[in-house]
Amino acid sequence: MQEHTIHGLTEKQAEQSRNTHGSNRLTSRAKQGFFKQLLTNFGDPIIKVLLCALALNLLFLFRNHDWYESVGIAIAVFLATFVSTLSEYGSEAAFEKLQEEACGITCRVYRNGHLRALPLDDIVVGDVVSLQSGERIPADGILTDGCLQVDQSALNGESEETEKCAGVQDEVPSLTSRSHVFRGSVINSGSGCMKVTAVGDHTLYGGVADALQEETRESPLKVRLAGLAKTLSVIGFIAAIAVGLADLFYNLVVVNQYQWDDIVRCIRDIPHLCNTVLHALTLAITVLVVAVPEGLPMMITVVLSSNMKRMLSQHVLVRKLVGIETSGSITMLFTDKTGTLTEGKPKVSVFAAADGTLYPDANALRVQKPLWKAVRDSCLYNNESTISGGEILGGNTTDRALLSYIHDRHPFPSDAQIIRRIPFDSDRKWSATEIRTRKKRQAVTFYKGAPDRLLSCCDRYMSSDGTILSLDGYSRNLIKELEDKAMRVVLLAFDNSPIRDTPNGLILLGLVGLRDDVRAQVRKAVTDVKSAGIQTVMITGDSKETATVIARSAGFFKNQSEEVGSILTGEELARLSDDEVRARLPRLAVIARALPGDKSRLVRLAQESGYVVGMTGDGVNDAPAMKKADVSFAMGSGTEVAKQAGDIVILDDNFASIAKAILFGRTIFKSIRKFIVFQLTMNFCAVGISVIGPFIGIDSPVTVMQMLWVNIIMDTLAGLAFAGEPPLPEYMTEPPKRRDEPILNRYMLSQILLTGVFTIGLSVTFLTWDWSKLLFRYHIHPVYWMTAFFTFFIFCGICNSFNARTTRLNLLSHLHRNPGFAVIMVTVTIVQLLLIYFGGALFRAAPLTLQEILIVFLFAALVIPFDILRKCLLRLCHRHGRL
């Protein structure tokens, strides 16, 4: 390359090009600020219902001066939204990280006839950029000089390099073009110059960055919560209306003996009538507030946050809280191959000597000293990689793999001098290096390359003991066997003569089989994920044959019949219409020769078909599809762009950790459902008692302050208790939940209604039977009796929390794995006892004796055998096919 012949653009021409084609900086959309994000989170479905309840409650604040409930709701709303905003803020950091990386890069550009170092953002269309090994290509362009070995894995997912050479005529710029290079690719070897043809957003890399900014659809949890909010709103309004009418009926008809035709008396008592109606409205609003689970938003935030810390100990870093629960709802998982299912670093899997002996590792070959020395020297000298500080640098993946194969702690021989090299060329498909030892001064040339080019040039081979024998009728079956095992085969040979442009009479050393191996635990992890009812699809840029072998090794197929119709190439996919792809989705398992657009298209079509889609990846090429997916998993060793685009980062790059994330996600959804059962049962009981209370002569069975304790403090503590529920392997045997599956299912509704009705029945019994008044000193003062009822109501809730946490008959099942649950429930009990003795008039409480407390507890504990009976009956009905 003659540098003095390259003039490049002038500063004026560069400015004109920037005005015409734009700069090399990637544009970004305005990011939502913290407070705007905080306001947006107030649009959460459950939060909206709470805000309506708060507004209605405030309307009657100045009449009854019961400001505690309003303050409690306001605190619950604020805490839930604030914590959620803190965890969600910065969700667009993927694009910002991309910009940050770009700003720190400089490149060498010809301007005004001089080679200058310029920031990447200053590159314009028409610039001539000097490129060298190890550099990252700064823009899209065409090579004008030199030959490069380019790693495009960040753009297409392929682990093999692509050769780019100047002077090759390509019709359309593409990743397979021989002369076009693309921003984000890494130069493994070679040098040259490129003329920039596209910058910034117009590059292929820029299209990837732009896709990172697209809005994603709502998470399954948010969809389900919206449905729950609608259901609870309807139930709450119905309950409020029922309570209001019941209170009106009680006060007008039962207490004041109003008749339906007593119009004159109604007109005369308008002030009293207004007070009665206002009292009914106040009670109705109170019931509406009680019916809404204000502890739910906070509980969801707590359960997601606490499990985020637990998952970190399992090498799973959660960036976006909602991603945890969404992972448990996945029905289709698209996974990258390179670096995700495989190690991402091709290495020598086997060495096949010319006599057919297979050596699985270098230690086995090292025993055969003459052959080992020849193989070692071939891999060492005919190689563009180097070793510095124990680390292998430079060269392409083949060179690095060969050098790693022979590398050990012993020093390499240094008595040879490299005389001449012939670099690898994609047309020639081989490379050669001539060396001369200082002692013997004898020329030796080592050759390596494709067997189909070099095998015919060999007429002899070296046996294991170093003897040179005639090579007659060498079978190519071994080559095919290695290729069928997803290995790339490289032939090694040498000649005791100077290097030749047309080799012949070579001595065959053997065949090297290189493979990007499947990770050790991937097969079991894939099996676990598939057993969870999740369809897993591998997307790769490799050939169909290689992809099929990798898929088999990873456990995607149980038998060959499952392979039929489940493997497509990118070309085959492009020929299919969207409807045809949707029809193929249920059987799809492998996409070979795929590009980033294919991944995004598959994610979109799967979502349109009703799937909850997960996507794994580690490269820039994976980022757009990861952003579109419902939940995305980035590998910890992957690019920063992929990690920032992902909802969850798998720190140990282990596909098995994805299975753990799915299990945690399912556990979290189970915990949310358990809490909802617990809280709605309590709220149902509170509403029921409020409705029935006036008819049995008790205006306020549970006061507003007591309800505050039930709805805010106790529910928050209960949220912490359920947040610690352990992930059980049995959850991975259940089919995944539909995206729009209601949170409240038939089992939950039956538990809420039956247990709630039974608890209400116990409450009415307590309030109407004369023996309860005798037991709890009603004749001394009614406050003792009402305190006992308040304690009974709380104890019922504690007992029901144990009923809600498991579907098993053994209520203590797996409780040792969630010791916090027992601690919190004991704490609730202690606080309740403190309220009895120190709550006073604020909580309408008076001290009870130990005997009275024991009687209250035993009476409340009746909900436990009742719920066990309910579970037994449901199991019996299910066994006989009635449910």
PDB file of C-alpha atoms in Angstrom, residues 301-399:
ATOM      1  CA  THR A 301     -42.493  -4.795  43.930  1.00  0.00           C
ATOM      2  CA  VAL A 302     -41.208  -6.512  47.071  1.00  0.00           C
ATOM      3  CA  VAL A 303     -41.467 -10.024  45.647  1.00  0.00           C
ATOM      4  CA  LEU A 304     -39.693  -9.020  42.434  1.00  0.00           C
ATOM      5  CA  SER A 305     -36.951  -7.104  44.258  1.00  0.00           C
ATOM      6  CA  SER A 306     -36.281  -9.787  46.857  1.00  0.00           C
ATOM      7  CA  ASN A 307     -36.114 -12.529  44.234  1.00  0.00           C
ATOM      8  CA  MET A 308     -33.768 -10.381  42.166  1.00  0.00           C
ATOM      9  CA  LYS A 309     -31.230 -10.649  45.000  1.00  0.00           C
ATOM     10  CA  ARG A 310     -31.787 -14.379  45.347  1.00  0.00           C
ATOM     11  CA  MET A 311     -31.289 -14.884  41.613  1.00  0.00           C
ATOM     12  CA  LEU A 312     -28.007 -12.980  41.694  1.00  0.00           C
ATOM     13  CA  SER A 313     -26.567 -15.739  43.873  1.00  0.00           C
ATOM     14  CA  GLN A 314     -27.547 -18.140  41.070  1.00  0.00           C
ATOM     15  CA  HIS A 315     -25.519 -16.132  38.490  1.00  0.00           C
ATOM     16  CA  VAL A 316     -28.645 -14.425  37.140  1.00  0.00           C
ATOM     17  CA  LEU A 317     -28.582 -10.613  37.123  1.00  0.00           C
ATOM     18  CA  VAL A 318     -32.003  -9.013  36.649  1.00  0.00           C
ATOM     19  CA  ARG A 319     -31.946  -5.584  34.996  1.00  0.00           C
ATOM     20  CA  LYS A 320     -35.703  -5.083  34.715  1.00  0.00           C
ATOM     21  CA  LEU A 321     -37.898  -6.341  37.553  1.00  0.00           C
ATOM     22  CA  VAL A 322     -40.835  -7.367  35.396  1.00  0.00           C
ATOM     23  CA  GLY A 323     -38.472  -9.586  33.391  1.00  0.00           C
ATOM     24  CA  ILE A 324     -38.342 -12.037  36.306  1.00  0.00           C
ATOM     25  CA  GLU A 325     -42.048 -12.850  36.233  1.00  0.00           C
ATOM     26  CA  THR A 326     -42.198 -12.740  32.439  1.00  0.00           C
ATOM     27  CA  SER A 327     -39.492 -15.408  32.220  1.00  0.00           C
ATOM     28  CA  GLY A 328     -41.851 -17.782  34.011  1.00  0.00           C
ATOM     29  CA  SER A 329     -44.519 -17.175  31.358  1.00  0.00           C
ATOM     30  CA  ILE A 330     -42.338 -17.967  28.318  1.00  0.00           C
ATOM     31  CA  THR A 331     -43.946 -20.311  25.814  1.00  0.00           C
ATOM     32  CA  MET A 332     -41.325 -19.990  23.054  1.00  0.00           C
ATOM     33  CA  LEU A 333     -37.603 -19.402  23.572  1.00  0.00           C
ATOM     34  CA  PHE A 334     -35.365 -18.325  20.700  1.00  0.00           C
ATOM     35  CA  THR A 335     -31.708 -18.896  21.485  1.00  0.00           C
ATOM     36  CA  ASP A 336     -28.512 -17.937  19.745  1.00  0.00           C
ATOM     37  CA  LYS A 337     -26.014 -20.745  19.179  1.00  0.00           C
ATOM     38  CA  THR A 338     -22.561 -19.181  19.257  1.00  0.00           C
ATOM     39  CA  GLY A 339     -21.575 -18.252  22.779  1.00  0.00           C
ATOM     40  CA  THR A 340     -24.921 -19.338  24.213  1.00  0.00           C
ATOM     41  CA  LEU A 341     -25.411 -23.020  23.475  1.00  0.00           C
ATOM     42  CA  THR A 342     -21.775 -23.377  22.479  1.00  0.00           C
ATOM     43  CA  GLU A 343     -18.654 -22.013  24.108  1.00  0.00           C
ATOM     44  CA  GLY A 344     -18.146 -19.445  21.349  1.00  0.00           C
ATOM     45  CA  LYS A 345     -14.463 -20.347  21.019  1.00  0.00           C
ATOM     46  CA  PRO A 346     -13.647 -23.018  18.407  1.00  0.00           C
ATOM     47  CA  LYS A 347     -10.942 -25.387  19.579  1.00  0.00           C
ATOM     48  CA  VAL A 348      -9.208 -28.497  18.357  1.00  0.00           C
ATOM     49  CA  SER A 349     -11.458 -31.421  19.118  1.00  0.00           C
ATOM     50  CA  VAL A 350      -9.357 -34.196  17.605  1.00  0.00           C
ATOM     51  CA  PHE A 351      -6.190 -34.780  15.604  1.00  0.00           C
ATOM     52  CA  ALA A 352      -6.357 -37.576  13.032  1.00  0.00           C
ATOM     53  CA  ALA A 353      -2.931 -38.869  12.026  1.00  0.00           C
ATOM     54  CA  ALA A 354      -2.372 -39.912   8.415  1.00  0.00           C
ATOM     55  CA  ASP A 355      -2.401 -43.580   9.474  1.00  0.00           C
ATOM     56  CA  GLY A 356      -5.958 -43.151  10.828  1.00  0.00           C
ATOM     57  CA  THR A 357      -5.074 -42.930  14.547  1.00  0.00           C
ATOM     58  CA  LEU A 358      -7.247 -40.434  16.420  1.00  0.00           C
ATOM     59  CA  TYR A 359      -5.730 -38.337  19.216  1.00  0.00           C
ATOM     60  CA  PRO A 360      -8.433 -36.659  21.338  1.00  0.00           C
ATOM     61  CA  ASP A 361      -6.028 -34.132  22.898  1.00  0.00           C
ATOM     62  CA  ALA A 362      -2.506 -32.788  22.696  1.00  0.00           C
ATOM     63  CA  ASN A 363      -1.306 -34.893  25.636  1.00  0.00           C
ATOM     64  CA  ALA A 364      -2.122 -38.093  23.760  1.00  0.00           C
ATOM     65  CA  LEU A 365      -0.294 -36.848  20.659  1.00  0.00           C
ATOM     66  CA  ARG A 366       2.676 -35.578  22.662  1.00  0.00           C
ATOM     67  CA  VAL A 367       3.638 -39.208  23.411  1.00  0.00           C
ATOM     68  CA  GLN A 368       4.468 -39.673  19.717  1.00  0.00           C
ATOM     69  CA  LYS A 369       7.456 -37.335  19.823  1.00  0.00           C
ATOM     70  CA  PRO A 370       8.516 -37.203  16.137  1.00  0.00           C
ATOM     71  CA  LEU A 371       4.964 -36.638  14.921  1.00  0.00           C
ATOM     72  CA  TRP A 372       4.195 -34.253  17.796  1.00  0.00           C
ATOM     73  CA  LYS A 373       7.270 -32.125  17.016  1.00  0.00           C
ATOM     74  CA  ALA A 374       6.266 -31.765  13.368  1.00  0.00           C
ATOM     75  CA  VAL A 375       2.637 -30.920  14.273  1.00  0.00           C
ATOM     76  CA  ARG A 376       3.798 -28.461  16.936  1.00  0.00           C
ATOM     77  CA  ASP A 377       6.146 -26.662  14.551  1.00  0.00           C
ATOM     78  CA  SER A 378       3.453 -26.514  11.880  1.00  0.00           C
ATOM     79  CA  CYS A 379       0.907 -24.977  14.271  1.00  0.00           C
ATOM     80  CA  LEU A 380       3.528 -22.614  15.714  1.00  0.00           C
ATOM     81  CA  TYR A 381       5.226 -21.177  12.638  1.00  0.00           C
ATOM     82  CA  ASN A 382       2.437 -21.348  10.063  1.00  0.00           C
ATOM     83  CA  ASN A 383       0.326 -19.119  12.292  1.00  0.00           C
ATOM     84  CA  GLU A 384      -0.409 -15.385  12.526  1.00  0.00           C
ATOM     85  CA  SER A 385      -1.359 -15.503  16.217  1.00  0.00           C
ATOM     86  CA  THR A 386       1.154 -14.758  18.951  1.00  0.00           C
ATOM     87  CA  ILE A 387       1.466 -15.444  22.669  1.00  0.00           C
ATOM     88  CA  SER A 388       2.026 -12.497  25.015  1.00  0.00           C
ATOM     89  CA  GLY A 389       1.978 -12.878  28.765  1.00  0.00           C
ATOM     90  CA  GLY A 390       0.376 -16.297  28.451  1.00  0.00           C
ATOM     91  CA  GLU A 391      -2.475 -14.882  26.333  1.00  0.00           C
ATOM     92  CA  ILE A 392      -3.036 -15.713  22.671  1.00  0.00           C
ATOM     93  CA  LEU A 393      -3.445 -12.561  20.584  1.00  0.00           C
ATOM     94  CA  GLY A 394      -4.165 -11.735  16.938  1.00  0.00           C
ATOM     95  CA  GLY A 395      -4.793 -14.060  14.043  1.00  0.00           C
ATOM     96  CA  ASN A 396      -8.071 -15.687  13.105  1.00  0.00           C
ATOM     97  CA  THR A 397      -9.994 -18.247  15.136  1.00  0.00           C
ATOM     98  CA  THR A 398      -8.271 -21.152  13.365  1.00  0.00           C
ATOM     99  CA  ASP A 399      -4.806 -19.781  14.172  1.00  0.00           C
TER     100      ASP A 399
END
